[in-house]
Amino acid sequence: MFKCRKLAIVTALAVVISTALSPASVTANSDGTALKAAYDAAQQKVTTTKVAYDSALATANTKSAAVTNLKADYDTAVARKSKGSYGFFESIGATNATNALTTCKYKDYIKLGDEKDATSLTNMAASFKWMKRLNEIRKSVGLNELKVTSTLMAYAQADGDYSDTVVAHAKQFNVGENIAWNYGSDPYLQWYDEEKVIFDKAAAELGQTTPLTGATAYEYYSNNQTEIEAKAGGYGKIGHYLNDINTDYTVTGFSVTTRGSMNSWNTYTQVFYFSSSETTYTVNQYESLFNNYITTMNNTITSYNAAVAENDTAQAALTTAKTAYDTAVNECETAKAAYEKWKNSSGKTDSSKTTQKTSDKTTTQTTDESSQQEAAATIFVVDKAKYKIKNSGAVIYVAPTDNKITSVKISATVTYAGTKYKVTEIGNKALNNCKKVKTITIGSNVSKIGAKAFSNTSSLKKVVFKTKKLTQKNVAKNAFSKAGKGGNKKIKIKTPSGLADKYKKIVRR
């Protein structure tokens, strides 16, 4: 049984190709066989380098498209990262926060995204542990834990950058505020621990014998404000402690500035407010929101940079493949010219006689070697299909190279060794027994289809005709015999306008 053939380029000169001569090493005075061998080898090299070039081009296009697809998100990520906390606020639609950083009284003290600025992503990340620290204190004395808003985070950052330059409050916003300057230690040692000692001593001097904490301490202060402040030496001596235990506060924001403008101190700033109409978060929720933003942003940048690197590699490989292909084409033209020159100058063919011995008699037959070699050289492979050059300069579609192919597209033209050929014919048994092919497209230049070209294609469902040149005379009667699942009458046909009925008869006869 004839089976759909998996074909490669096979010629009578296969042995010669393995030791092919470069065109430059073969002179016009050489034997024609050597010149032909060099030309054949050059054509094979064109085919091989073209396959490599096409593959490199496809890869380069894919990698380039990946860079293009990632570029917009990358640009957004880089722009937001450069703006520090502003970019984060922007990403979650916290307009009040972004406005606070860009329109406040002391906005010129803010250096958005600078690594040591309160708005840096590093310093913003460092603020969460301190808000957790205060909530631990408040929880230990029976107070509610404070939640976080983006607006108060921005207020703390704006005020912190100003107070990094002067021992004073910025007073840009109507909020409660604590500020501490130190070399990196716990600010609550200053705000809470040290001032609680002063507060408790003042209360004791006023006759308070029971230790006061949390709500009872704040209530005692509210009822004895003047006296407590007098004993403590002023509100400034206990005000940070009172902010920490204020029972009316529900939301907070915190910042860390590490610029060290004064004595190389870090500046810690915490702001407080009673309530908020905007979205509030627990500290853990807000930290998770922030960390997810950082992860997504960094992944976007990393993915883009990786895509750029892969694209650079692919483009370099494409350049190498293109150079190899161009060189092969040039060498092929040189080899072709040398061979053609020899043929034209010799004025005759190179022939030899071979002797065959059959039974008791010997017959002598003359074989034109040059003609055999020429015929062999006209077979080539492009895009997984085998073609044969006709005497007219057009080509015949001979067969696919893969018998498991599911879709066949026979183009109007193919290019081989730098020459474009029209595909005008589909050869005998071209797809015979290709049992997995489902769709066949026939190019616009095809004017002839050979015997059993599509026979026994039992999975064939659809044939697309681009050509207008077919007739019952130039299509073999059995071209579609035993084609299609359930017979050729079930094959769907798509044709140029006005040819549907005509081509149905061709396929289904």
XYZ file of C-alpha atoms in Angstrom, residues 13 15 34 85 92 121 129 188 234 318 354 371 410 423 433 436 455 462 482 488 496:
21
model
C 24.346 13.740 -5.172
C 27.304 11.680 -1.055
C 32.342 19.222 -9.502
C 4.319 56.668 48.723
C -5.419 52.872 45.332
C 8.836 53.056 50.117
C 5.893 48.211 63.178
C 7.556 55.197 72.530
C 3.490 72.050 81.265
C 18.298 36.938 14.183
C 26.664 2.002 -18.590
C 20.175 15.491 -17.092
C -0.432 25.282 -0.814
C 3.018 26.859 -7.642
C -3.060 8.369 2.603
C -4.984 13.139 9.614
C -7.144 10.193 -2.168
C -12.758 21.297 4.172
C -11.997 8.083 -0.933
C -16.032 13.294 -0.740
C -13.933 32.189 -5.433
